[in-house]
Short mmCIF file of C-alpha atoms in Angstrom, two decimals:
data_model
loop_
_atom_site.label_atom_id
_atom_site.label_comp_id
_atom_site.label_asym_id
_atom_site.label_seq_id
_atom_site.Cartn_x
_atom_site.Cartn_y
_atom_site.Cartn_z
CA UNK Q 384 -14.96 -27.24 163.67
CA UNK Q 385 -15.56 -28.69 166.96
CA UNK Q 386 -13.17 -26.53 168.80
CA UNK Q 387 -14.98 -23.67 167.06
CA UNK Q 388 -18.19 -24.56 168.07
CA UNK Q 389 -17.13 -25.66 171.61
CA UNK Q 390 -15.26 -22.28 171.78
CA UNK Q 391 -19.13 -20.47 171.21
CA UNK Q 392 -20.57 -22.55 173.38
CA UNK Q 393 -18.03 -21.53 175.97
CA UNK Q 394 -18.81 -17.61 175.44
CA UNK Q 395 -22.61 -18.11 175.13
CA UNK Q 396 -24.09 -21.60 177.03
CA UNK Q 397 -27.20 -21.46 175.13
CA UNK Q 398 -25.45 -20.79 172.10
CA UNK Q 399 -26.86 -23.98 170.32
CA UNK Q 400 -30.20 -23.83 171.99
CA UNK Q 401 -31.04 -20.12 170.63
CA UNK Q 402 -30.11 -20.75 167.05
CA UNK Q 403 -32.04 -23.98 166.82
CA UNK Q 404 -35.03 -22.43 168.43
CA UNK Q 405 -34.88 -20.35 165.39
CA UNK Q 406 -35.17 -23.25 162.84
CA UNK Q 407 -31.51 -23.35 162.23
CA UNK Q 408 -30.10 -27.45 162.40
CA UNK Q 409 -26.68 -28.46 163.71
CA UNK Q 410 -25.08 -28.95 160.06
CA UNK Q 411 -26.24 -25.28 158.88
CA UNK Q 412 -24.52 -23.45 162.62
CA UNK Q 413 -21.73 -25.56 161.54
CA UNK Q 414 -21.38 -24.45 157.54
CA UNK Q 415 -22.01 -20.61 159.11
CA UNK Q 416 -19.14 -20.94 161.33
CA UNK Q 417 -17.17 -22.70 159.11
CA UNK Q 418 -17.45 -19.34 156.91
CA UNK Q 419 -16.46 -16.82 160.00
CA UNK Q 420 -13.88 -19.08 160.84
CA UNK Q 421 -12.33 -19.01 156.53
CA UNK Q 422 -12.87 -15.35 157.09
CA UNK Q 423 -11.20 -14.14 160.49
CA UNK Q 424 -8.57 -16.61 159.44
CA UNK Q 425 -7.59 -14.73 155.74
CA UNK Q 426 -7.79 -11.21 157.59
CA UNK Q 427 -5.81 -12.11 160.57
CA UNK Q 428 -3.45 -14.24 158.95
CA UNK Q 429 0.51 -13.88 159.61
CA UNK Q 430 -0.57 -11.70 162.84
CA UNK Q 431 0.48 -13.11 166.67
CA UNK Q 432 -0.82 -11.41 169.69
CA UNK Q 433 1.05 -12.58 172.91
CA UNK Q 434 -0.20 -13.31 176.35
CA UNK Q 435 1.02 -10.22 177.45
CA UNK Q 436 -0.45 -8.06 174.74
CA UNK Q 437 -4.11 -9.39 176.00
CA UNK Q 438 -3.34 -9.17 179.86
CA UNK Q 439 -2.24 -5.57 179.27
CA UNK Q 440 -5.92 -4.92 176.76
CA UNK Q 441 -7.14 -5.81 180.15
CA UNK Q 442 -6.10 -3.95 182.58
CA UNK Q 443 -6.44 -0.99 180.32
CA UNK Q 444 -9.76 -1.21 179.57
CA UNK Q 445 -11.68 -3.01 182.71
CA UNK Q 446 -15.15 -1.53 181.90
CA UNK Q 447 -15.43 -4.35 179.11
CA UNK Q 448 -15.04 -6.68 181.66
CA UNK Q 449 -17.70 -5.96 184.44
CA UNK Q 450 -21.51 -7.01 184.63
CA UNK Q 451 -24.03 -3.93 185.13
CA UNK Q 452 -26.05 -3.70 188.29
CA UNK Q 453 -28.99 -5.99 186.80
CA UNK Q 454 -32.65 -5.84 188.40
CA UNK Q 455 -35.02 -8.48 186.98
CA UNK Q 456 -38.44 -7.03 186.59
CA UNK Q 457 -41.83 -8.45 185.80
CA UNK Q 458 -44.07 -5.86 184.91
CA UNK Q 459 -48.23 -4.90 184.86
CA UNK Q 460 -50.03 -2.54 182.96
CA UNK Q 461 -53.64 -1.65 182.83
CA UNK Q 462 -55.83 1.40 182.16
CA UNK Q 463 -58.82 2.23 184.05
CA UNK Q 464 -59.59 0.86 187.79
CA UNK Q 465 -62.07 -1.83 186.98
CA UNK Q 466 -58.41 -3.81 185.55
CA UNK Q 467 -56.68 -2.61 188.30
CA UNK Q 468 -59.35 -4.36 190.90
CA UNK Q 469 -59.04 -7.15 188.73
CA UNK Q 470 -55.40 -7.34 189.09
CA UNK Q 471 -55.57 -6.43 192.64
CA UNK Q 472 -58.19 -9.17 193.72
CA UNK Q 473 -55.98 -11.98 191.90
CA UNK Q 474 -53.12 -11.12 193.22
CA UNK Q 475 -54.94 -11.67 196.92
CA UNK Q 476 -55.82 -14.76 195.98
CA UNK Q 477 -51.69 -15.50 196.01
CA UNK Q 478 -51.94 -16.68 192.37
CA UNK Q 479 -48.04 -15.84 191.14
CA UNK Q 480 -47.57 -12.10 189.74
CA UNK Q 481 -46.81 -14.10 186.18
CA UNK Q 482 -49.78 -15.60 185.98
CA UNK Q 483 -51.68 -12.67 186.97
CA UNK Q 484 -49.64 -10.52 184.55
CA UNK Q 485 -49.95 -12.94 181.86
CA UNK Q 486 -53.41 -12.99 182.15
CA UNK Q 487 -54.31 -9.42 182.58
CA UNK Q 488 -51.98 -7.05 181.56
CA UNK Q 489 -52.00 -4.68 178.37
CA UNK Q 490 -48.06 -4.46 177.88
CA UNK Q 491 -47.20 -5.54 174.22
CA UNK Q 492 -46.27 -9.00 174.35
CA UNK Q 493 -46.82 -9.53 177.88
CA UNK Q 494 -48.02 -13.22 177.11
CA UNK Q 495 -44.89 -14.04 174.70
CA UNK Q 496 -42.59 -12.36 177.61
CA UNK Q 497 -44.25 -13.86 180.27
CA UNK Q 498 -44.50 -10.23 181.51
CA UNK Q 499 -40.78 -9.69 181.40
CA UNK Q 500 -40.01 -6.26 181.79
CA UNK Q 501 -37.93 -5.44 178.54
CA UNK Q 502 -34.27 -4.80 179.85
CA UNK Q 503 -32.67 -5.77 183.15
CA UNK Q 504 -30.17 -3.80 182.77
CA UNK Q 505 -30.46 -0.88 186.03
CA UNK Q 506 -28.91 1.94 183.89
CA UNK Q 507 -31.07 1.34 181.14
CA UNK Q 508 -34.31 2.40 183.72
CA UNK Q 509 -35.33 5.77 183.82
CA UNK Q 510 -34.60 7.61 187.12
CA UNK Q 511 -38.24 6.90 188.26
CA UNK Q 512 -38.31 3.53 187.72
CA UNK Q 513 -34.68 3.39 189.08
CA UNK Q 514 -36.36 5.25 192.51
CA UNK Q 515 -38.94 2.73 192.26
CA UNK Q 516 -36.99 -0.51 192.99
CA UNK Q 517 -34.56 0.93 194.87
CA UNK Q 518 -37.00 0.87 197.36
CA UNK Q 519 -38.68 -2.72 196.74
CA UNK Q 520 -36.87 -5.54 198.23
CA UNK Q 521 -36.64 -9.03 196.15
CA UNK Q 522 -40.12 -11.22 195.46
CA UNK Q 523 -41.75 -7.77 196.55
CA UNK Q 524 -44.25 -6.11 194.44
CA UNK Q 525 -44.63 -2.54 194.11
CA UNK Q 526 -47.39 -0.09 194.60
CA UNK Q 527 -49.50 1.16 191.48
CA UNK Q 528 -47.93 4.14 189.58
CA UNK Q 529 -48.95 5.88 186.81
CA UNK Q 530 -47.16 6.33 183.36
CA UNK Q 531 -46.89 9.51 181.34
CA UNK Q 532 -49.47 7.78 178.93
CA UNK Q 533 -52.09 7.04 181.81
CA UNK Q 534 -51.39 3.75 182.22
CA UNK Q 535 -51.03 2.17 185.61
CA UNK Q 536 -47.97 -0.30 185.75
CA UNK Q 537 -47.44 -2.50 188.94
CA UNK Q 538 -43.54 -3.87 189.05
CA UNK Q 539 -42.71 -7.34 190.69
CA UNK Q 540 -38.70 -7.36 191.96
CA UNK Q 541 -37.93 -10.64 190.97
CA UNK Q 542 -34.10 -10.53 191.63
CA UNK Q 543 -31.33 -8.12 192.35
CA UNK Q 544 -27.97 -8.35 191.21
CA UNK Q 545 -24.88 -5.68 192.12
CA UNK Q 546 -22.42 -4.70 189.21
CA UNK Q 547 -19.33 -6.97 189.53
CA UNK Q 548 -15.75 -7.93 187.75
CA UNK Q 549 -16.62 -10.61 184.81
CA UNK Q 550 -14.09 -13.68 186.32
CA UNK Q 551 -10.94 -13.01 183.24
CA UNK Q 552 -11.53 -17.15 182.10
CA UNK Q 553 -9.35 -18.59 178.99
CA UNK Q 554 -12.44 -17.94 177.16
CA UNK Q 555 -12.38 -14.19 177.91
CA UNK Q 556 -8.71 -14.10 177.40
CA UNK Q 557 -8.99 -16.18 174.04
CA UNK Q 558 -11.71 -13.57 172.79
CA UNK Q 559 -9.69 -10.63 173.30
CA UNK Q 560 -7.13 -12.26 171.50
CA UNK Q 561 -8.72 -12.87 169.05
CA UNK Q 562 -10.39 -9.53 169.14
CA UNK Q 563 -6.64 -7.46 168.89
CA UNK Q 564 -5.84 -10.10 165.90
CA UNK Q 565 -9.28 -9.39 163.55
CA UNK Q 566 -8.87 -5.55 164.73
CA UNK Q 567 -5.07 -5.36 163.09
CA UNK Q 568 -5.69 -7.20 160.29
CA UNK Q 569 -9.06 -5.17 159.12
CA UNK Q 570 -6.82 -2.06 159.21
CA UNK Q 571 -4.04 -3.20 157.66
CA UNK Q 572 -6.30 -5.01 154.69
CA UNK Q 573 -9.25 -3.96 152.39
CA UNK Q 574 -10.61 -7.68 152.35
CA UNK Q 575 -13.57 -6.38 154.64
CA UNK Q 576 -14.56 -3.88 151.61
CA UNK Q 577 -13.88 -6.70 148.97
CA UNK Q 578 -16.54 -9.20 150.61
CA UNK Q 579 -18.63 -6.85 151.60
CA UNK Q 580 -19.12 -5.79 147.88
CA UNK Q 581 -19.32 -9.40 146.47
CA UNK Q 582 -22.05 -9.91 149.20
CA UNK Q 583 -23.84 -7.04 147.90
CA UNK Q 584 -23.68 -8.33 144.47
CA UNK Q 585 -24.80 -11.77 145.22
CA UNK Q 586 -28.01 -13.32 144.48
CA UNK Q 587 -29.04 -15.35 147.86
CA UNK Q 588 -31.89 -17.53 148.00
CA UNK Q 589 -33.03 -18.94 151.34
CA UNK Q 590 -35.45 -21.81 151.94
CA UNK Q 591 -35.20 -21.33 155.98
CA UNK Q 592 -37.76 -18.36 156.13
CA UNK Q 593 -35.64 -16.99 159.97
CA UNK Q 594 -32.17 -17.49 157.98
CA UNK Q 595 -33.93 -15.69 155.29
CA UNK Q 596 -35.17 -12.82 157.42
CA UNK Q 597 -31.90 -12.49 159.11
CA UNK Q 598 -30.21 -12.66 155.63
CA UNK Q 599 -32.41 -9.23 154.78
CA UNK Q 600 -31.55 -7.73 157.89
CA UNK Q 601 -27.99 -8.21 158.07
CA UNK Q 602 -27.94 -6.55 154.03
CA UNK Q 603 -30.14 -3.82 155.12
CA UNK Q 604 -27.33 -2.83 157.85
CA UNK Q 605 -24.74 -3.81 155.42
CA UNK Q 606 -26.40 -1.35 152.71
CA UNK Q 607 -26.68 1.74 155.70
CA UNK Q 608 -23.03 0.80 156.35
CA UNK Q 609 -21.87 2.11 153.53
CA UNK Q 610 -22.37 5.74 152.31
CA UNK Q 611 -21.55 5.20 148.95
CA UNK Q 612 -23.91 2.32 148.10
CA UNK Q 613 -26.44 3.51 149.84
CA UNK Q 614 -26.66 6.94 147.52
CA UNK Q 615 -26.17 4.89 144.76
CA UNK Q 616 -29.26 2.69 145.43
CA UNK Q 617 -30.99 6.36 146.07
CA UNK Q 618 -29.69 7.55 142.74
CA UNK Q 619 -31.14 4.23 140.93
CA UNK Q 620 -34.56 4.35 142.29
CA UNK Q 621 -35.23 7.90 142.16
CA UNK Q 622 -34.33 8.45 138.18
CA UNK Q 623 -36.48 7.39 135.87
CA UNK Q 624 -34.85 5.26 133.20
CA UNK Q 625 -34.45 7.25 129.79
CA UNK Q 626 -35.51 3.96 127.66
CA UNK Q 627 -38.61 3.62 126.01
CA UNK Q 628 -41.33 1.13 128.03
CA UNK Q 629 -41.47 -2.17 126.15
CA UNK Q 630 -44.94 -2.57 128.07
CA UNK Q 631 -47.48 -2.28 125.81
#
């Protein structure tokens, strides 16, 4: 299990940091893996994928393997010109655009974001806000703008970064691998189907109120996932049961 967890860490580096910051201890990201692992094993089992097999994945597909042009934003936004003073005159004082935005902006969650602007991602802007910081260098701040609602958003360039080639590591090459395996073994096997229905049927209970919540989540997606079920559940709660009430 330690080569499975050091294999995580490898892919992610706060792998263990972002689970336990939900509530989740060392033993529990252990038993979880310890499950994925019992899994991927029984559906990939008796299948090899060579070297060569993943090298050629590679070459074939190199869009999987390239980080987006990223643009890290910190954002404002304020309605009426009384905030926007406000903004304006603390930002003069050379407080940091954080603490300013932290401290007066409207976003949703600017405070729990610390004013992070929601994606980084440069093809996830819009083509105005693309325009925008195309022509803000980095540590820059932008002008006021106005937003389709009639808010006025100020933008901060914290840092630019161009798309590039991911560096092909072990890691990357062991994920693929594995990747090919789990792929050929789900078509060639209805295990998938078979725990996905004894999952359904199971009765979970959860102390850990985030395991809990993710739990619900993952069966709500699970449930959508699957046509059948789904119009089944429909079925169930929209007819009326044809016993008599016992409630007096």
């Amino acid at each position: 299990m330690k080569t499975e967890l050091d294999y995580q860490s490898g892919k992610s580096p706060d792998f263990l940091k972002r689970l336990t910051s939900q509530g989740l201890t060392i033993d529990t990201i252990r038993d979880e893996l310890r499950i994925q692992l019992a899994e991927e094993n029984i559906v990939t089992k008796g299948i090899t994928v060579s070297d060569a097999e993943v090298d050629r994945y590679i070459k074939a597909k190199p869009q999987e393997f390239r980080e987006p042009k990223r643009v890290a934003l910190l954002w404002i936004a304020v309605k009426g010109a009384d905030k926007k003073k406000q903004v304006d005159d603390a930002l003069a004082t050379n407080s940091s655009f954080e603490t300013v935005a932290v401290q007066y902006s409207e976003a949703p969650n600017a405070r729990a974001t610390k004013a992070r602007f929601s994606t980084d991602v440069y093809d996830a802007f819009s083509p105005a806000l693309k325009k925008l910081v195309d022509g803000i260098n980095e540590g820059k701040t932008s002008d006021w703008v106005k937003d389709p609602g009639g808010q006025e958003l100020k933008f901060y360039v914290e840092r630019k970064a161009p798309a590039r080639n991911i560096d092909i590591t072990p890691i990357i090459k062991l994920t693929v691998k594995r990747q090919i395996a789990l792929a050929r073994g789900q078509r060639g096997s209805d295990l998938q189907r078979k725990l996905q229905a004894k999952i359904l049927a199971a009765k979970v209970e959860i102390p850990n109120k985030t395991m809990a919540d993710n739990w619900k989540t993952a069966i709500d997606n699970l449930k959508a996932s699957d046509p059948t079920r789904a119009s089944a559940d429909a079925a169930a709660t929209a007819t009326p049961s044809a016993a008599p009430s016992t409630t007096p």
